[in-house]
Amino acid sequence: MSYLGLNTTTDDHAAKASPADVRRKNRQLIFRLLFPTNQYSRAELGRRTGLSRVAVSDVVGRMLEEGLLRETGQAPSGGKGKRGTLLSIDIDRLRIISIDLTQEHLLHGAVTNLLGQPLRHAEVTLNTGSFVSVDVIIELIEKMLGMSDGEVIGIGVASPGVVDNGVVRSSTMRGWNNLDLSTPIAEHFGLEVNVSNDATAAMLTERFFGQGGPNMLFVRIERGIGSAILLSDTPVIGELHAAGELGHISIDLDGPLCPCGKHGCLETMISGTALKKQLSAADVEQHQGILARAGRYLGQALAMPVGLLDMADVCVYGQPNIINATFIGAAQQYLDAATSSSFHKHTVIRRCECGPDITVQGEAIAVVFQHLAK
Ligand SMILES: [Zn+2]
């Protein structure tokens, strides 16, 4: 089972599980079936999970009390027996505070419902370049708590870089090394804290509210480049929590020096910052050529993971003036030339259409799944 609890298939260790483990697992199963917007009766939940009537009503009863689920009316009559009450995720009672650390000069926070949908926004502009202290994040959270109209169950922070159990191991964008974000925030507020990589957070929004299925490679191209991998609805985190660190794979060992110490990292070649610099130094008629070359670099970087993982869906998030049809088309063309074969299904590279709240929403979803796993 993934730490995000997306994948709720039964594991082999169920026999050793304690009653508390079983109840937690059942909670996750039921929540995941209803998430984000399904409505089922208790009987239907029993059919879909294979759980007994008693087990379903026990778990559902507790989740109704907690404010995780709500009753939303009567199921259509099935002909026999009495009609069941429909259940859905309760979006009116519980709240999440979600913070997005991906923008250079701005911290963006939102109060969301259990679907991660922002209800209220707040921002802090950064006067001191891109440096962010934990105190500034805490100040923003404090402000957001004051704006919440419901009980807050947890705080989420989406950060660029390698994130390991609440600690940002490294973020070249923020200049952080081994910065523990989770402990000071949890101690200050006495609430559960989730810290996720920004690409992983955004991928959750694409999975539940965009076009993404249970298998996807999600790429963010902004000031830096990050990616996240979803396999059978399980995010791939990696041995050192650095899976998806596409930005610091070198595609040209003789290329420009990267802050990470290597040469020709994808990030130094085609990040939003690198491309904006290249575009502003060039004539307008050269722009599409620059973006096409950048797209080919992305195609080159993606060929190995796509072929290796047999990945059919690649979703790219970034500014529309950079991640445009020229860029995507060139990436697609390179990837097709590099990977297509009789056994490899055609992989489609597409632009993410989830919009600017993608990170706060996904991070809030990560908080909700972590809460359910507790
Ligand atoms: Zn690098």
Coordinates of C-alpha atoms and ligand atoms in Angstrom, one line a residue:
M1 CA 0.0 0.0 0.0
S2 CA 1.3 3.4 -0.9
Y3 CA 1.8 6.0 1.8
L4 CA -0.8 8.1 0.0
G5 CA -3.3 5.3 0.2
L6 CA -4.4 5.6 -3.5
N7 CA -4.0 2.0 -4.1
T8 CA -6.3 0.1 -1.9
T9 CA -5.9 -3.5 -3.2
T10 CA -5.6 -6.1 -0.5
D11 CA -2.0 -6.9 0.4
D12 CA -0.6 -10.3 1.5
H13 CA 0.0 -9.3 5.1
A14 CA -3.7 -8.9 5.9
A15 CA -3.7 -12.1 8.0
K16 CA -1.3 -10.4 10.5
A17 CA -3.2 -7.2 10.7
S18 CA -4.7 -6.1 14.1
P19 CA -8.4 -5.1 14.3
A20 CA -7.2 -1.4 14.3
D21 CA -5.3 -2.1 11.1
V22 CA -8.3 -3.8 9.5
R23 CA -10.6 -0.9 10.4
R24 CA -8.1 1.6 9.0
K25 CA -7.8 -0.3 5.8
N26 CA -11.6 -0.5 5.5
R27 CA -11.8 3.2 6.0
Q28 CA -9.3 3.8 3.2
L29 CA -11.1 1.4 0.9
I30 CA -14.5 3.1 1.4
F31 CA -13.1 6.6 1.2
R32 CA -11.2 5.8 -1.9
L33 CA -14.3 4.4 -3.6
L34 CA -16.3 7.5 -2.9
F35 CA -13.4 9.9 -3.7
P36 CA -13.8 12.4 -5.2
T37 CA -17.4 12.6 -6.2
N38 CA -19.0 9.1 -6.2
Q39 CA -22.2 8.3 -4.3
Y40 CA -23.0 4.8 -3.1
S41 CA -25.3 3.2 -0.6
R42 CA -23.9 1.1 2.2
A43 CA -25.1 -2.0 0.3
E44 CA -23.3 -1.0 -2.8
L45 CA -20.1 -0.2 -0.8
G46 CA -20.4 -3.7 0.6
R47 CA -20.6 -5.2 -2.9
R48 CA -17.7 -3.2 -4.2
T49 CA -15.4 -3.9 -1.3
G50 CA -16.4 -7.4 -0.4
L51 CA -16.9 -6.2 3.3
S52 CA -19.7 -7.5 5.4
R53 CA -22.8 -5.3 6.1
V54 CA -21.7 -5.0 9.8
A55 CA -18.1 -3.9 8.8
V56 CA -19.4 -1.4 6.3
S57 CA -21.9 0.2 8.7
D58 CA -19.3 0.3 11.5
V59 CA -16.8 2.1 9.4
V60 CA -19.3 4.4 7.7
G61 CA -20.8 5.3 11.1
R62 CA -17.5 6.4 12.4
M63 CA -16.7 8.4 9.2
L64 CA -20.0 10.2 9.4
E65 CA -19.3 11.2 12.9
E66 CA -15.9 12.4 12.0
G67 CA -17.2 14.5 9.2
L68 CA -15.5 12.6 6.5
L69 CA -18.7 11.3 4.8
R70 CA -22.2 12.6 4.6
E71 CA -25.6 11.1 3.6
T72 CA -26.8 12.7 0.4
G73 CA -30.3 11.2 -0.3
Q74 CA -31.9 8.0 -1.4
A75 CA -30.5 5.5 -3.9
P76 CA -32.8 4.8 -6.8
S77 CA -35.1 1.8 -6.0
G78 CA -33.5 -1.5 -7.1
G79 CA -36.9 -3.3 -7.0
K80 CA -36.3 -5.5 -3.9
G81 CA -36.0 -4.3 -0.3
K82 CA -35.9 -0.8 1.0
R83 CA -33.9 1.9 -0.8
G84 CA -30.5 2.7 0.6
T85 CA -29.2 6.1 1.7
L86 CA -26.4 7.4 -0.6
L87 CA -23.1 8.4 0.9
S88 CA -20.5 10.8 -0.4
I89 CA -17.4 12.7 0.8
D90 CA -18.5 15.5 3.1
I91 CA -17.1 18.8 1.7
D92 CA -18.8 21.1 4.2
R93 CA -17.2 20.2 7.5
L94 CA -13.5 19.5 7.5
R95 CA -10.8 21.7 6.1
I96 CA -7.1 21.5 5.1
I97 CA -4.5 24.2 4.9
S98 CA -2.4 23.8 1.9
I99 CA 0.8 25.7 1.0
D100 CA 2.5 25.9 -2.4
L101 CA 6.2 26.7 -2.3
T102 CA 6.8 26.4 -6.1
Q103 CA 6.6 30.1 -7.0
E104 CA 9.7 32.1 -6.9
H105 CA 8.5 35.4 -5.3
L106 CA 5.3 34.2 -3.7
L107 CA 4.0 31.8 -1.2
H108 CA 0.5 30.7 -2.0
G109 CA -1.8 29.2 0.6
A110 CA -5.4 27.9 0.4
V111 CA -8.0 26.6 2.8
T112 CA -9.6 23.6 1.0
N113 CA -12.3 21.1 1.5
L114 CA -11.8 17.3 1.6
L115 CA -11.5 17.3 -2.2
G116 CA -8.7 19.7 -2.0
Q117 CA -10.8 22.4 -3.7
P118 CA -9.6 25.9 -2.5
L119 CA -12.3 27.9 -0.7
R120 CA -10.1 30.8 0.4
H121 CA -6.7 31.9 -0.7
A122 CA -3.8 33.9 0.9
E123 CA -0.4 34.9 -0.3
V124 CA 2.9 36.2 1.1
T125 CA 5.2 38.0 -1.4
L126 CA 8.9 37.5 -0.9
N127 CA 10.9 40.7 -0.8
T128 CA 14.2 38.9 -0.1
G129 CA 14.6 37.1 -3.5
S130 CA 13.4 33.5 -3.4
F131 CA 14.6 32.7 0.2
V132 CA 11.9 31.4 2.4
S133 CA 12.2 30.8 6.2
V134 CA 10.1 28.4 8.1
D135 CA 8.8 31.4 10.2
V136 CA 7.3 32.9 7.0
I137 CA 5.5 29.7 6.2
I138 CA 4.2 29.4 9.8
E139 CA 2.9 33.0 9.6
L140 CA 1.0 32.2 6.4
I141 CA -0.5 29.1 8.0
E142 CA -1.6 31.1 11.0
K143 CA -3.3 33.6 8.8
M144 CA -5.1 30.8 6.9
L145 CA -6.2 29.1 10.1
G146 CA -8.0 32.3 11.0
M147 CA -9.7 32.2 7.6
S148 CA -11.0 28.7 7.9
D149 CA -14.7 28.1 8.3
G150 CA -14.4 24.6 9.6
E151 CA -12.2 22.2 11.7
V152 CA -8.8 21.9 10.2
I153 CA -7.5 18.3 10.1
G154 CA -4.1 18.9 8.7
I155 CA -1.5 21.1 7.0
G156 CA 0.1 20.3 3.7
V157 CA 3.2 21.9 2.2
A158 CA 4.2 21.2 -1.4
S159 CA 7.9 21.9 -1.9
P160 CA 10.2 21.6 -4.9
G161 CA 13.1 19.2 -4.5
V162 CA 13.7 15.9 -2.8
V163 CA 11.3 15.4 0.1
D164 CA 11.8 12.6 2.6
N165 CA 9.4 12.2 5.6
G166 CA 8.7 15.9 6.1
V167 CA 12.3 16.9 5.4
V168 CA 13.4 18.7 2.2
R169 CA 16.6 16.8 1.5
S170 CA 17.6 19.2 -1.3
S171 CA 15.9 22.0 -3.2
T172 CA 18.2 23.9 -5.6
M173 CA 15.3 26.3 -6.2
R174 CA 14.9 27.2 -2.5
G175 CA 18.6 26.6 -1.6
W176 CA 17.5 24.2 1.1
N177 CA 19.5 21.2 2.3
N178 CA 18.0 18.8 4.9
L179 CA 15.5 21.4 6.1
D180 CA 12.9 19.8 8.4
L181 CA 9.6 21.5 7.5
S182 CA 7.3 19.1 9.2
T183 CA 8.5 19.1 12.8
P184 CA 8.4 22.9 13.5
I185 CA 5.0 23.3 11.8
A186 CA 3.5 20.3 13.6
E187 CA 4.9 21.5 17.0
H188 CA 3.7 25.0 16.4
F189 CA 0.1 24.1 15.5
G190 CA -0.4 20.7 17.0
L191 CA -1.8 19.4 13.7
E192 CA -0.8 16.7 11.3
V193 CA 1.6 17.9 8.6
N194 CA 2.3 16.4 5.2
V195 CA 5.2 17.6 3.1
S196 CA 5.2 16.4 -0.5
N197 CA 7.2 17.0 -3.5
D198 CA 5.4 19.6 -5.7
A199 CA 5.3 17.3 -8.8
T200 CA 3.8 14.5 -6.7
A201 CA 1.2 16.8 -5.2
A202 CA 0.2 18.2 -8.7
M203 CA 0.0 14.7 -10.1
L204 CA -2.8 13.9 -7.5
T205 CA -4.9 16.7 -8.9
E206 CA -4.3 15.5 -12.4
R207 CA -5.2 11.9 -11.3
F208 CA -8.5 12.9 -9.7
F209 CA -9.6 16.1 -11.4
G210 CA -7.7 16.0 -14.7
Q211 CA -7.3 13.4 -17.4
G212 CA -4.7 11.2 -15.7
G213 CA -5.3 7.5 -15.1
P214 CA -3.6 5.1 -12.7
N215 CA -0.4 5.0 -14.8
M216 CA 1.2 8.3 -15.6
L217 CA 4.4 10.2 -15.9
F218 CA 3.8 13.8 -14.7
V219 CA 6.4 16.5 -15.6
R220 CA 6.5 20.1 -14.2
I221 CA 8.6 22.5 -16.2
E222 CA 8.8 25.8 -14.4
R223 CA 11.8 27.5 -12.7
G224 CA 13.0 24.0 -12.2
I225 CA 12.0 20.7 -13.7
G226 CA 10.5 17.9 -11.6
S227 CA 8.4 14.8 -12.3
A228 CA 6.4 12.2 -10.6
I229 CA 5.5 8.7 -11.5
L230 CA 2.3 6.9 -10.8
L231 CA 2.2 3.1 -11.4
S232 CA -1.1 1.2 -10.7
D233 CA -2.2 4.2 -8.6
T234 CA 0.9 4.0 -6.5
P235 CA 3.3 7.0 -6.5
V236 CA 6.8 5.8 -7.0
I237 CA 8.9 7.5 -4.3
G238 CA 12.3 5.8 -4.8
E239 CA 15.0 4.4 -2.6
L240 CA 16.2 7.8 -1.5
H241 CA 12.9 9.6 -2.1
A242 CA 14.3 11.1 -5.3
A243 CA 12.3 9.2 -7.9
G244 CA 11.2 11.7 -10.6
E245 CA 14.2 13.9 -10.3
L246 CA 14.3 14.3 -14.1
G247 CA 15.7 17.9 -13.9
H248 CA 19.1 16.8 -12.8
I249 CA 19.7 14.1 -15.3
S250 CA 22.4 15.3 -17.7
I251 CA 21.4 15.1 -21.4
D252 CA 24.7 16.7 -22.5
L253 CA 27.8 16.2 -20.4
D254 CA 29.5 19.1 -22.2
G255 CA 26.5 21.3 -21.6
P256 CA 26.3 24.3 -19.2
L257 CA 27.2 23.9 -15.5
C258 CA 24.2 23.3 -13.2
P259 CA 24.0 24.4 -9.6
C260 CA 24.0 20.7 -8.7
G261 CA 27.6 20.4 -9.9
K262 CA 26.9 18.4 -13.1
H263 CA 26.9 19.7 -16.7
G264 CA 24.0 19.8 -19.1
C265 CA 21.2 18.8 -16.7
L266 CA 17.8 18.9 -18.4
E267 CA 16.9 21.8 -16.0
T268 CA 19.8 24.0 -17.3
M269 CA 18.7 23.3 -20.9
I270 CA 14.9 23.5 -20.8
S271 CA 13.6 24.9 -17.5
G272 CA 11.2 27.8 -17.8
T273 CA 14.0 30.1 -16.6
A274 CA 16.5 28.8 -19.1
L275 CA 14.0 29.0 -22.0
K276 CA 12.8 32.5 -21.1
K277 CA 16.4 33.6 -21.2
Q278 CA 16.9 31.9 -24.6
L279 CA 13.7 33.4 -26.0
S280 CA 14.4 37.0 -24.8
A281 CA 17.9 36.9 -26.4
A282 CA 16.5 35.7 -29.8
D283 CA 14.4 37.2 -32.6
V284 CA 10.7 36.4 -32.6
E285 CA 11.1 34.2 -35.7
Q286 CA 13.5 32.0 -33.9
H287 CA 11.2 31.3 -31.0
Q288 CA 9.4 28.3 -32.4
G289 CA 12.8 26.8 -33.3
I290 CA 14.0 27.2 -29.7
L291 CA 10.8 25.6 -28.3
A292 CA 11.0 22.8 -30.8
R293 CA 14.6 22.1 -29.7
A294 CA 13.6 22.2 -26.1
G295 CA 10.7 19.7 -26.9
R296 CA 13.2 17.4 -28.5
Y297 CA 15.4 17.5 -25.4
L298 CA 12.4 16.6 -23.3
G299 CA 11.6 13.7 -25.7
Q300 CA 15.2 12.5 -25.3
A301 CA 15.0 12.6 -21.5
L302 CA 11.7 10.8 -21.5
A303 CA 12.5 8.0 -23.9
M304 CA 14.2 5.8 -21.4
P305 CA 11.7 6.0 -18.5
V306 CA 8.7 5.7 -20.9
G307 CA 10.2 2.7 -22.7
L308 CA 11.3 1.1 -19.4
L309 CA 8.0 1.6 -17.6
D310 CA 5.8 1.0 -20.7
M311 CA 4.2 4.3 -19.9
A312 CA 1.4 5.4 -22.3
D313 CA 0.5 8.8 -20.7
V314 CA 2.9 11.7 -20.2
C315 CA 1.4 14.9 -18.8
V316 CA 3.4 18.1 -18.9
Y317 CA 2.6 21.1 -16.7
G318 CA 4.0 24.6 -17.4
Q319 CA 3.4 28.0 -18.8
P320 CA 1.4 28.0 -22.0
N321 CA 3.8 30.2 -23.8
I322 CA 6.5 27.6 -23.3
I323 CA 4.6 24.3 -23.1
N324 CA 2.8 25.0 -26.3
A325 CA 1.9 22.9 -29.4
T326 CA 5.4 23.4 -30.9
F327 CA 7.1 22.1 -27.7
I328 CA 4.7 19.2 -27.2
G329 CA 4.7 18.3 -30.9
A330 CA 8.5 18.2 -31.0
A331 CA 8.7 16.1 -27.8
Q332 CA 6.1 13.7 -29.2
Q333 CA 8.0 13.4 -32.5
Y334 CA 11.3 12.6 -30.8
L335 CA 9.7 10.1 -28.4
D336 CA 7.9 8.3 -31.3
A337 CA 11.1 8.0 -33.2
A338 CA 13.0 6.7 -30.1
T339 CA 10.5 4.3 -28.6
S340 CA 7.8 3.1 -31.0
S341 CA 7.8 -0.6 -31.8
S342 CA 5.3 -3.3 -32.5
F343 CA 4.9 -4.1 -28.8
H344 CA 5.1 -0.6 -27.3
K345 CA 1.8 1.1 -27.2
H346 CA 1.8 4.6 -28.6
T347 CA 2.7 7.0 -25.8
V348 CA 0.9 10.4 -25.8
I349 CA 2.6 13.5 -24.4
R350 CA 0.0 16.1 -23.5
R351 CA -0.3 19.4 -21.8
C352 CA -1.8 19.5 -18.3
E353 CA -5.0 21.6 -18.2
C354 CA -5.5 21.7 -14.4
G355 CA -4.7 25.4 -13.9
P356 CA -2.8 27.3 -11.3
D357 CA -4.4 25.7 -8.2
I358 CA -3.1 22.3 -9.2
T359 CA -0.4 22.3 -6.4
V360 CA -2.5 23.4 -3.4
Q361 CA -5.3 21.1 -4.4
G362 CA -3.0 18.0 -4.8
E363 CA -1.2 18.8 -1.6
A364 CA -4.5 19.0 0.3
I365 CA -5.4 15.6 -1.2
A366 CA -2.1 14.2 0.1
V367 CA -3.1 15.5 3.6
V368 CA -6.5 13.8 3.4
F369 CA -5.0 10.4 2.4
Q370 CA -2.4 10.7 5.1
H371 CA -5.1 11.5 7.6
L372 CA -7.0 8.4 6.6
A373 CA -4.0 6.2 6.9
K374 CA -3.5 7.2 10.6
Ligands
ZN1 ZN 21.7 19.6 -12.1

